[in-house]
mmCIF file of C-alpha atoms in Angstrom:
data_model
loop_
_atom_site.group_PDB
_atom_site.id
_atom_site.type_symbol
_atom_site.label_atom_id
_atom_site.label_comp_id
_atom_site.label_asym_id
_atom_site.label_seq_id
_atom_site.Cartn_x
_atom_site.Cartn_y
_atom_site.Cartn_z
ATOM 1 C CA MET A 1 25.834 9.229 42.208
ATOM 2 C CA SER A 2 28.038 11.318 39.934
ATOM 3 C CA GLU A 3 27.201 14.500 38.077
ATOM 4 C CA THR A 4 28.933 16.287 35.210
ATOM 5 C CA ALA A 5 29.852 19.877 35.961
ATOM 6 C CA TYR A 6 31.555 22.628 33.981
ATOM 7 C CA ILE A 7 34.019 25.124 35.404
ATOM 8 C CA ALA A 8 35.378 28.329 33.860
ATOM 9 C CA LEU A 9 38.999 29.185 34.599
ATOM 10 C CA GLY A 10 40.631 32.571 34.148
ATOM 11 C CA ALA A 11 43.875 34.300 35.138
ATOM 12 C CA ASN A 12 45.387 37.680 34.371
ATOM 13 C CA LEU A 13 48.211 38.029 36.895
ATOM 14 C CA GLY A 14 51.564 36.281 37.034
ATOM 15 C CA ASP A 15 52.118 33.107 35.021
ATOM 16 C CA ARG A 16 48.600 32.940 33.640
ATOM 17 C CA ALA A 17 48.975 29.608 31.841
ATOM 18 C CA GLY A 18 50.838 28.160 34.804
ATOM 19 C CA ASN A 19 48.125 29.324 37.184
ATOM 20 C CA ILE A 20 45.400 27.696 35.079
ATOM 21 C CA ALA A 21 47.436 24.479 34.807
ATOM 22 C CA ALA A 22 47.985 24.493 38.583
ATOM 23 C CA ALA A 23 44.260 25.056 39.179
ATOM 24 C CA LEU A 24 43.419 22.099 36.930
ATOM 25 C CA GLU A 25 45.954 19.985 38.779
ATOM 26 C CA GLY A 26 44.462 21.101 42.094
ATOM 27 C CA LEU A 27 40.942 20.251 40.951
ATOM 28 C CA GLY A 28 42.179 16.828 39.847
ATOM 29 C CA ARG A 29 43.473 16.139 43.364
ATOM 30 C CA VAL A 30 40.106 16.810 45.023
ATOM 31 C CA PRO A 31 38.555 13.537 46.210
ATOM 32 C CA GLY A 32 35.318 12.965 44.323
ATOM 33 C CA VAL A 33 36.347 15.083 41.323
ATOM 34 C CA THR A 34 37.623 13.644 38.035
ATOM 35 C CA LEU A 35 38.780 16.019 35.320
ATOM 36 C CA THR A 36 37.446 14.687 32.001
ATOM 37 C CA LYS A 37 37.882 17.478 29.398
ATOM 38 C CA VAL A 38 39.765 20.765 29.161
ATOM 39 C CA SER A 39 39.530 23.397 26.429
ATOM 40 C CA THR A 40 42.488 25.208 24.984
ATOM 41 C CA MET A 41 43.485 28.448 26.703
ATOM 42 C CA MET A 42 42.255 31.604 24.994
ATOM 43 C CA GLU A 43 43.389 35.190 25.532
ATOM 44 C CA ASN A 44 40.709 37.812 26.116
ATOM 45 C CA PRO A 45 40.691 41.445 27.236
ATOM 46 C CA ALA A 46 39.721 42.059 30.850
ATOM 47 C CA MET A 47 36.034 42.936 31.185
ATOM 48 C CA GLY A 48 34.339 45.014 33.865
ATOM 49 C CA GLY A 49 37.379 45.707 36.025
ATOM 50 C CA PRO A 50 39.912 48.535 36.110
ATOM 51 C CA VAL A 51 40.660 49.901 32.644
ATOM 52 C CA ASP A 52 44.359 49.031 32.917
ATOM 53 C CA SER A 53 43.778 45.376 33.848
ATOM 54 C CA PRO A 54 45.987 42.906 31.992
ATOM 55 C CA ALA A 55 44.399 40.502 29.482
ATOM 56 C CA PHE A 56 43.048 37.192 30.736
ATOM 57 C CA LEU A 57 43.739 33.662 29.685
ATOM 58 C CA ASN A 58 40.501 31.690 29.876
ATOM 59 C CA ALA A 59 39.649 28.013 29.661
ATOM 60 C CA ALA A 60 36.835 25.650 30.561
ATOM 61 C CA ALA A 61 36.907 22.222 32.169
ATOM 62 C CA GLU A 62 34.476 19.358 32.449
ATOM 63 C CA VAL A 63 34.528 17.327 35.635
ATOM 64 C CA VAL A 64 32.601 14.331 36.837
ATOM 65 C CA THR A 65 31.982 14.639 40.540
ATOM 66 C CA SER A 66 30.304 12.883 43.419
ATOM 67 C CA LEU A 67 30.429 16.142 45.402
ATOM 68 C CA SER A 68 27.347 18.255 45.946
ATOM 69 C CA PRO A 69 27.326 21.603 44.118
ATOM 70 C CA GLU A 70 28.112 23.358 47.415
ATOM 71 C CA ALA A 71 31.022 21.016 48.192
ATOM 72 C CA LEU A 72 32.390 21.403 44.658
ATOM 73 C CA LEU A 73 32.238 25.186 45.003
ATOM 74 C CA GLU A 74 34.083 24.962 48.352
ATOM 75 C CA ALA A 75 36.780 22.806 46.739
ATOM 76 C CA MET A 76 37.109 25.330 43.904
ATOM 77 C CA LEU A 77 37.502 28.201 46.389
ATOM 78 C CA ALA A 78 40.158 26.186 48.253
ATOM 79 C CA VAL A 79 42.079 25.716 44.989
ATOM 80 C CA GLU A 80 41.866 29.473 44.355
ATOM 81 C CA ARG A 81 43.198 30.219 47.852
ATOM 82 C CA SER A 82 46.034 27.697 47.426
ATOM 83 C CA LEU A 83 47.127 29.634 44.337
ATOM 84 C CA GLY A 84 47.139 32.989 46.096
ATOM 85 C CA ARG A 85 43.718 34.318 45.118
ATOM 86 C CA VAL A 86 42.749 37.229 47.319
ATOM 87 C CA ARG A 87 39.363 38.836 46.712
ATOM 88 C CA THR A 88 39.929 42.582 47.091
ATOM 89 C CA GLN A 89 38.032 44.118 44.172
ATOM 90 C CA LYS A 90 35.052 42.885 42.168
ATOM 91 C CA TRP A 91 36.245 41.961 38.670
ATOM 92 C CA GLY A 92 39.770 43.077 39.562
ATOM 93 C CA PRO A 93 42.959 41.390 38.374
ATOM 94 C CA ARG A 94 43.522 37.923 39.819
ATOM 95 C CA THR A 95 45.972 35.053 39.808
ATOM 96 C CA ILE A 96 43.141 32.580 39.246
ATOM 97 C CA ASP A 97 39.370 32.604 39.003
ATOM 98 C CA LEU A 98 37.213 29.470 39.039
ATOM 99 C CA ASP A 99 33.485 29.735 38.352
ATOM 100 C CA LEU A 100 30.998 26.886 38.547
ATOM 101 C CA LEU A 101 29.064 27.277 35.306
ATOM 102 C CA LEU A 102 26.837 24.211 35.174
ATOM 103 C CA TYR A 103 26.124 21.290 37.485
ATOM 104 C CA GLY A 104 24.252 18.616 35.565
ATOM 105 C CA ASP A 105 20.918 20.005 34.455
ATOM 106 C CA ARG A 106 20.231 21.680 37.772
ATOM 107 C CA ALA A 107 19.159 25.251 38.370
ATOM 108 C CA ILE A 108 20.310 26.358 41.836
ATOM 109 C CA ASP A 109 19.644 29.700 43.489
ATOM 110 C CA ALA A 110 21.035 29.564 47.012
ATOM 111 C CA PRO A 111 23.036 32.013 49.120
ATOM 112 C CA GLY A 112 26.542 32.046 47.670
ATOM 113 C CA LEU A 113 25.716 29.710 44.771
ATOM 114 C CA THR A 114 23.807 30.354 41.551
ATOM 115 C CA VAL A 115 23.903 27.685 38.847
ATOM 116 C CA PRO A 116 23.880 28.066 35.916
ATOM 117 C CA HIS A 117 26.310 30.927 36.351
ATOM 118 C CA PRO A 118 24.033 33.976 35.918
ATOM 119 C CA LEU A 119 26.260 35.789 33.403
ATOM 120 C CA MET A 120 27.725 32.883 31.433
ATOM 121 C CA HIS A 121 25.406 33.295 28.440
ATOM 122 C CA GLN A 122 26.554 36.934 28.097
ATOM 123 C CA ARG A 123 30.273 36.218 28.232
ATOM 124 C CA ARG A 124 32.028 35.199 25.039
ATOM 125 C CA PHE A 125 35.184 34.454 27.041
ATOM 126 C CA VAL A 126 33.194 31.770 28.893
ATOM 127 C CA LEU A 127 31.152 30.463 25.962
ATOM 128 C CA GLU A 128 34.031 30.052 23.510
ATOM 129 C CA PRO A 129 36.085 27.569 25.561
ATOM 130 C CA LEU A 130 32.934 25.896 26.885
ATOM 131 C CA ALA A 131 31.606 25.384 23.338
ATOM 132 C CA GLN A 132 34.895 23.690 22.508
ATOM 133 C CA ILE A 133 34.306 20.915 25.077
ATOM 134 C CA ALA A 134 30.508 20.884 25.529
ATOM 135 C CA PRO A 135 28.782 22.257 22.410
ATOM 136 C CA GLN A 136 25.646 20.109 22.764
ATOM 137 C CA VAL A 137 25.111 20.653 26.494
ATOM 138 C CA VAL A 138 21.831 22.481 27.064
ATOM 139 C CA HIS A 139 21.635 25.492 29.362
ATOM 140 C CA PRO A 140 19.017 24.325 31.886
ATOM 141 C CA VAL A 141 17.289 27.705 32.151
ATOM 142 C CA LEU A 142 17.576 29.117 28.624
ATOM 143 C CA GLY A 143 16.967 25.788 26.865
ATOM 144 C CA GLN A 144 19.666 26.431 24.243
ATOM 145 C CA THR A 145 22.866 24.518 23.607
ATOM 146 C CA ILE A 146 26.200 26.054 24.499
ATOM 147 C CA GLN A 147 26.989 26.109 20.764
ATOM 148 C CA GLU A 148 23.801 28.098 20.076
ATOM 149 C CA LEU A 149 24.619 30.561 22.862
ATOM 150 C CA TRP A 150 28.190 30.924 21.536
ATOM 151 C CA GLU A 151 26.986 31.513 17.964
ATOM 152 C CA ARG A 152 24.543 34.157 19.169
ATOM 153 C CA SER A 153 27.317 35.892 21.153
ATOM 154 C CA VAL A 154 29.514 36.243 18.070
ATOM 155 C CA GLY A 155 26.649 37.229 15.796
ATOM 156 C CA ALA A 156 27.008 34.118 13.635
#
């Protein structure tokens, strides 16, 4: 059985666009994962990290996968590692960041995996690209569409 999942991508070190493109390519090579939609890349200021952090490029991707949420997360972490991601500082600069935002209509709270992503509804840099590719998808906990969450975040 396949499930539709949504992944946030971000990069603020090195060739940001190239890193996101390479991450998408890496995700597309994972057995059991098919990339179906990708937003445009959007530049956003770094949030929550060191004050001198470079700006991020952010995007969102839709995948159809036969992998479990845990296996998809593992594949995402492997793609990050293959692109030189080293986790040294929470919210610090990074070559690539992949976050599992949604996995079907499931709500998961397990060690190392929380879906929907617990902060996604508060992050315009996540909602804007996600609304571009999945405006009518409903957040399984909040019961609002991604478009509604995006409009609330921008005060529309």
